[in-house]
Amino acid sequence: MAIPPKLLLLQLLTFSLLVSANLTHSAASDTHSTEFCAMYDICGHRTDGKVLNCPYASPSIKPDDLFSAKIQSLCPTITGKVCCTETQFDTLRSQVQQAVPFLVGCPACLRNFLNLFCELSCSPNQSLFINVTSVAEVSGNLTVDGIDYHITDTFGEGLYESCKEVKFGTMNTRAINFVGGGAQNFREWFTFIGQKAPPGFPGSPYAINFKSSTPESSAMVPMNLSVYSCGDTSLGCSCGDCPSSPACSSPEPLPPHEEDSCSIRIGPLKVRCIELSMVLVYILLVSCFFGWAALNRRRDITQPGDSSEPLLHPVEEDGINSETKENILGVKVQRHAQLSPVQRYMAKFYRSYGSWIARNPSLILFMSVAIVLALSSGLYNFKVETRPEKLWVGPESKAAEEKKYFDTHLSPFYRIEQLILATVPDPKSGRAPSIVTDENILLLFDIQQKVDQIRGNYSGSEVSLPDICLKPLGEDCATQSILQYFKMDSGTFDDYGGVEHAEYCFQHYTSAEMCLSAFQAPVDPSAVLGGFSGNNYSEATAFVVTYPVNNVIGDSSNENARAVAWEKSFIQLAKEELLPMVRSKNLSLSFSSESSIEEELKRESTADVITIAASYLVMFIYISVTLGDAPQFSTFYISSKVLLGLSGVVLVLLSVLGSVGVFSALGVKSTLIIMEVIPFLVLAVGVDNMCILVHAVKRQPRDVSLEQRISSALVEVGPSITLASLSEVLAFAVGAFVPMPACRIFSMFAALAIMLDFFLQITAFVALIVFDCKRSADNRIDCFPCIKVPSSSQESVEGGRGPGFLERYMKEVHAPVLGLWVVKMVVVAVFLAFALASIAISPRLETGLEQKIVLPRDSYLQDYFDSLSEYLRVGPPLYFVVKNYNYSLESRQTNQLCSISQCNSNSLLNEISRASQAPDTSYIAKPAASWLDDFLVWLSPEAFGCCRKFTNGSYCPPDDQPPCCTAEEDICSLDGICKDCTTCFRHSDLVQDRPSTAQFREKLPWFLNALPSADCAKGGHGAYTNSVDLKGYESGVIQASEFRTYHTPLNTQGDYVNALRAAREFSSRISNSLKIDIFPYSVFYIFFEQYLNIWTVALTNLAIAIGAIFIVCWLITSSAWSSAIIFLVLVMILVDLMGMMVILGIQLNAVSVVNLIMSIGIAVEFCVHISHAFLMSSGNREQRATEALETMGASVFSGITLTKLVGVIVLCFARSEIFVVYYFQMYLALVIIGFLHGLVFLPVILSLAGPPQLHLDIEQQQTEEASSSLLN
């Protein structure tokens, strides 16, 4: 009967015992001398077929030459006479072959291990260190039932030291876990080997008591053969199996890990260098500023005139245009603005355009709206991109290319369905009890039964778990569960011993046959348990059940669609049945499927539709109110501008639809961020422009024609609106060059939307203003223009118009307060302090996007991610992929990759092993599973049970597999059809134990198809089926192969980012050292690659955007001074916003980068209008700053600050955490910071160091067009 795969180890340990003795040695005999046997020959068999030696002492015998040669091939230390028969030796050899595959990679360990059993079984001086202590009668014959095996501590210690680090690559663990039960020293190892196994269980058929000394009165001498060190030059092991070897010191020192940021200790405080630097810079700047301010203040007191602006002081500015001032004052000079060519052109254009649009509002309205509607027609091709890998990772990104290469050449990572069943912490102690109890395991069986009954519905056909699950060996799913220790069968629970059997398997999962899974592989308890520390598995507080499901690239066979159908039924079952069942037992349950995140994101996208709609509604109501005149009950229905506000909002939405339509027609998919953010952004910009335009028209004298009022208003504010809009368009346009798709697409859509919004503002909205003015003048009711009221009301409207509340506040309160010298000093000091403090703490800004934030607050995945962080003790799989591995003998790349004997000390696998010894920095948990190592061991002549061939040269499986042994046979005979099978190679066939190119090419498919079993655990089928791409390998080059290990448990976003960075740095260093193309791959890399350079992307994008704004401002205004001040304020707003992100715990990711880019657009609105008004005003700096606030302050405050404030506040009621954190908190911070900088800090800076005015007094002569005067 075929022996299950990994059980072999236990058997192998046992083999020594049952094959161990040979010579007859009477239990009563006291003969202990040289060339004398303690046991000889076989006198019986146990019921399970294991042989029992004869307990009769006898002299050793001299074997014939053929038998002696056979003994020498396995036991070179035994020469001359022996204490074993040829049958016993054959049994010994067949049993030893089970251990060889585990240890052959380290020849010194293997040699010591074989010597231990060779001396026990065949040594001619066996009686000197073997003493039979008990016998038993079997079938009328006395047989050995117990012995003492005297061995020196020197040999025992040397044996253990040579083997303790030898790896078993298939399981990413140490071989000692298989052949030694995980022993921590040689005494534990000997105890494990010497246990007498019950019938049917692996182990020794009789007890072996290992002793380090002999009785004083006895002639016995402990066995003390020389032991080989794993670093021995003749039998040396690889560095991965013997890291302590002097030859294994790292050939080049590992690169130093990045040290923590510079810090300085001041007394008990530890201060970062950047923080201390900012403090010193602040002290220096504030000192210089106060000194300059005091000197300038003294000069102002002693010299009332400002020498820099001498012609301005005699002229009293009152905020009206200069043309009117000339008429009033009767001066003989003309106030002339020295405009740039661009400004002069814009003034001429807006004067002519304003007159034309006032005369033809219907035509303009129709044409502009028609154009945008035509652009919106592209919405027929509208599609939304929801795939995370398409949003956050560009198609040319390194992670995307590596994922594509891995999926196409090897195999896509399987889908994961998971349950986490955990105990509830005690409310008093706060500690959770252990979940490893009989009751809880039986509950898990009940849960598993319900999962097995799930039937998904795909196209009318039922889909069950066995239809889609991963099956590496046989027909059983590779479910990772504690139930695997019971073969997933509740009927065996009591038979195996219940929870005690599970606890036994926690320690012997690699060596006990009864602990093997139903799919015939060991199950690591750290993968099925959670919430324990160290190796205290019995203290675990959670069961982790994982169902690996097949994943298919392209899915032409609809396998993934079938899996999704099952996953939906799985989640439904968990919600409706499993949760109530578990909670009734006072336990908790969390769960997830591969499609869960995508499904929950889709639900999230509609979860806050009402909240977002309410936010827009509140903003619309406010806009409608603020656009109207000061409310008076008798005339509000005429003076209000609800219809105008509604029309303006519709124009904003049209601009968004036009932008989306254009890009949809071009095949660019939209994103949820675009649909949620861009209307908000465009509304912010559009409302500001609407307020500025309406307020500019209101400021015009009523005694002039409507055409003149519209024309003058456009001349007054058109240039600043154009400047702001053009700056915003360019700021967003540069984002189109960002590699991150989410940011790039957002920037493209936003740039076009703002451009269309600006187009509609100066066309359709101005036309609507004309209609509204006519409606008001004709005394018609707002919203119902067909209804006309009596003319008496009109008089009330005309006579009741005056400055609004905000205009009066800006003129009478805000501007005078900011004009106070003390207030200016405080404002500059406070704003400078906050900016420098933000710079100091900005390095603390963490990168990443917590998955919980993206999901709805009521999502079941919230509990699942909490459970992952709390309970999981195993990290994500990590693959090191080797491209174009040249396996030809001449290339020497084999030794550059492998980690067994004769491999290079700096090989890839040896370096991975070294890195795993520093998991805190490398994030590598254990040495890699190596198909190459196992392949080389599998075809090694020493592993004589593995690579074998029939006499016709075809593949011969191990003796315990069909056709050598069938399932019907209780004991596999050595005389079957495979008796003539021979090893594939002799040592003479290999070159330094390495196969030739042809041998490698021929035997690799054999290895990958070979099933692992007790006689040869190194078979590659299952473990390495998808590890090697055999496509085109006949040429001598393997295009792709992978070596699997694991990351350490990753709990935070920072852990994931650092693990990716560490893996790439490691691979880069090894690739450069070996001149082989190697890259790391894990399933999460594609989502976290963005964070490796998120700072670079963010800062570059922001810098280019602000730089573009500076250049545009400079070109239009011809004032580098004014442009520099705008640049400074924008930088301060961004820096302060990033500082607030640190304070609020907002991470830097694609969403926050988009928000930062968007903040530039809103910040421009806060700055440009005030700066332009200051530049075009006349008087000294104080007067011009006051006039700028009076003219534009109210529009900016009402158009942006209050509008956004009322809209943002509604978002705090959103159900999705991402809206609360990234839209409510971040937008609120932006609005407040922007308002303070635009309407507090900027006016103060302008009043202290603003650019010179553009106005000069010149002699009366040919003048510029009147439009120049109107620009004051």
mmCIF file of N, CA and C in Angstrom, residues 25 42 72 93 145 149 256 297 421 453 516 553 602 607 728 776 787 826 845 880 893 940 956 1032 1035 1083 1095 1262 1265:
data_model
loop_
_atom_site.group_PDB
_atom_site.id
_atom_site.type_symbol
_atom_site.label_atom_id
_atom_site.label_comp_id
_atom_site.label_asym_id
_atom_site.label_seq_id
_atom_site.Cartn_x
_atom_site.Cartn_y
_atom_site.Cartn_z
ATOM 1 N N HIS A 25 21.865 -12.136 19.874
ATOM 2 C CA HIS A 25 22.583 -11.843 21.101
ATOM 3 C C HIS A 25 21.662 -12.209 22.231
ATOM 4 N N ILE A 42 16.647 -11.913 11.449
ATOM 5 C CA ILE A 42 15.268 -11.501 11.711
ATOM 6 C C ILE A 42 14.505 -12.715 12.221
ATOM 7 N N GLN A 72 29.618 -1.286 1.555
ATOM 8 C CA GLN A 72 30.542 -0.153 1.424
ATOM 9 C C GLN A 72 29.891 1.038 0.713
ATOM 10 N N ARG A 93 18.629 -0.413 3.641
ATOM 11 C CA ARG A 93 18.812 0.468 2.491
ATOM 12 C C ARG A 93 17.478 1.056 2.015
ATOM 13 N N ASP A 145 12.772 -6.472 21.927
ATOM 14 C CA ASP A 145 11.698 -5.535 22.273
ATOM 15 C C ASP A 145 12.246 -4.219 22.818
ATOM 16 N N TYR A 149 21.397 1.906 23.347
ATOM 17 C CA TYR A 149 22.372 2.257 22.303
ATOM 18 C C TYR A 149 23.284 3.324 22.916
ATOM 19 N N PRO A 256 23.994 48.741 4.278
ATOM 20 C CA PRO A 256 23.442 49.208 5.545
ATOM 21 C C PRO A 256 21.995 49.623 5.373
ATOM 22 N N ARG A 297 8.547 101.104 10.268
ATOM 23 C CA ARG A 297 7.532 101.837 11.011
ATOM 24 C C ARG A 297 8.079 103.178 11.488
ATOM 25 N N LEU A 421 -12.649 32.254 12.617
ATOM 26 C CA LEU A 421 -13.502 31.992 13.775
ATOM 27 C C LEU A 421 -12.676 32.240 15.030
ATOM 28 N N GLN A 453 -21.951 22.273 1.263
ATOM 29 C CA GLN A 453 -23.275 22.185 0.631
ATOM 30 C C GLN A 453 -23.597 23.400 -0.243
ATOM 31 N N LEU A 516 -1.166 14.147 8.461
ATOM 32 C CA LEU A 516 -1.191 14.629 7.087
ATOM 33 C C LEU A 516 -2.607 15.011 6.680
ATOM 34 N N ILE A 553 -6.228 33.307 -16.118
ATOM 35 C CA ILE A 553 -5.974 34.539 -16.861
ATOM 36 C C ILE A 553 -6.782 34.518 -18.149
ATOM 37 N N LYS A 602 -18.320 48.586 -5.227
ATOM 38 C CA LYS A 602 -19.466 48.950 -6.049
ATOM 39 C C LYS A 602 -20.615 49.433 -5.169
ATOM 40 N N ALA A 607 -23.505 54.164 -1.966
ATOM 41 C CA ALA A 607 -23.938 54.287 -0.572
ATOM 42 C C ALA A 607 -24.181 55.732 -0.169
ATOM 43 N N GLU A 728 -5.718 77.469 -13.535
ATOM 44 C CA GLU A 728 -6.254 76.191 -13.067
ATOM 45 C C GLU A 728 -6.195 75.129 -14.161
ATOM 46 N N SER A 776 -35.390 91.799 -13.876
ATOM 47 C CA SER A 776 -35.494 92.663 -12.714
ATOM 48 C C SER A 776 -35.964 94.056 -13.109
ATOM 49 N N ILE A 787 -44.561 86.360 -14.864
ATOM 50 C CA ILE A 787 -45.437 87.125 -13.973
ATOM 51 C C ILE A 787 -44.803 88.483 -13.690
ATOM 52 N N VAL A 826 1.333 90.035 14.024
ATOM 53 C CA VAL A 826 0.843 88.758 14.539
ATOM 54 C C VAL A 826 0.494 87.804 13.391
ATOM 55 N N LEU A 845 4.176 62.307 7.420
ATOM 56 C CA LEU A 845 3.006 61.946 6.619
ATOM 57 C C LEU A 845 3.183 60.535 6.079
ATOM 58 N N PHE A 880 10.494 34.775 -5.812
ATOM 59 C CA PHE A 880 11.631 35.359 -6.525
ATOM 60 C C PHE A 880 11.684 34.687 -7.896
ATOM 61 N N GLN A 893 25.160 28.894 -14.202
ATOM 62 C CA GLN A 893 24.083 29.602 -13.500
ATOM 63 C C GLN A 893 23.391 28.706 -12.472
ATOM 64 N N SER A 940 20.055 12.892 -7.809
ATOM 65 C CA SER A 940 21.345 12.486 -7.244
ATOM 66 C C SER A 940 21.402 10.978 -7.035
ATOM 67 N N CYS A 956 10.767 5.132 -13.825
ATOM 68 C CA CYS A 956 10.324 4.149 -12.843
ATOM 69 C C CYS A 956 10.007 4.880 -11.541
ATOM 70 N N GLY A 1032 9.528 26.062 -24.398
ATOM 71 C CA GLY A 1032 10.778 26.396 -25.058
ATOM 72 C C GLY A 1032 12.023 26.077 -24.267
ATOM 73 N N SER A 1035 15.703 24.544 -25.523
ATOM 74 C CA SER A 1035 16.839 25.302 -26.058
ATOM 75 C C SER A 1035 17.962 25.468 -25.051
ATOM 76 N N VAL A 1083 1.304 39.131 -4.545
ATOM 77 C CA VAL A 1083 0.025 39.585 -5.093
ATOM 78 C C VAL A 1083 -0.280 41.034 -4.743
ATOM 79 N N TRP A 1095 5.594 60.197 -3.058
ATOM 80 C CA TRP A 1095 6.099 61.527 -2.713
ATOM 81 C C TRP A 1095 6.625 62.228 -3.964
ATOM 82 N N GLN A 1262 -2.984 112.025 -26.127
ATOM 83 C CA GLN A 1262 -3.765 110.921 -26.699
ATOM 84 C C GLN A 1262 -3.830 109.803 -25.671
ATOM 85 N N GLU A 1265 -7.712 103.684 -24.611
ATOM 86 C CA GLU A 1265 -9.148 103.504 -24.611
ATOM 87 C C GLU A 1265 -9.678 103.589 -23.190
#
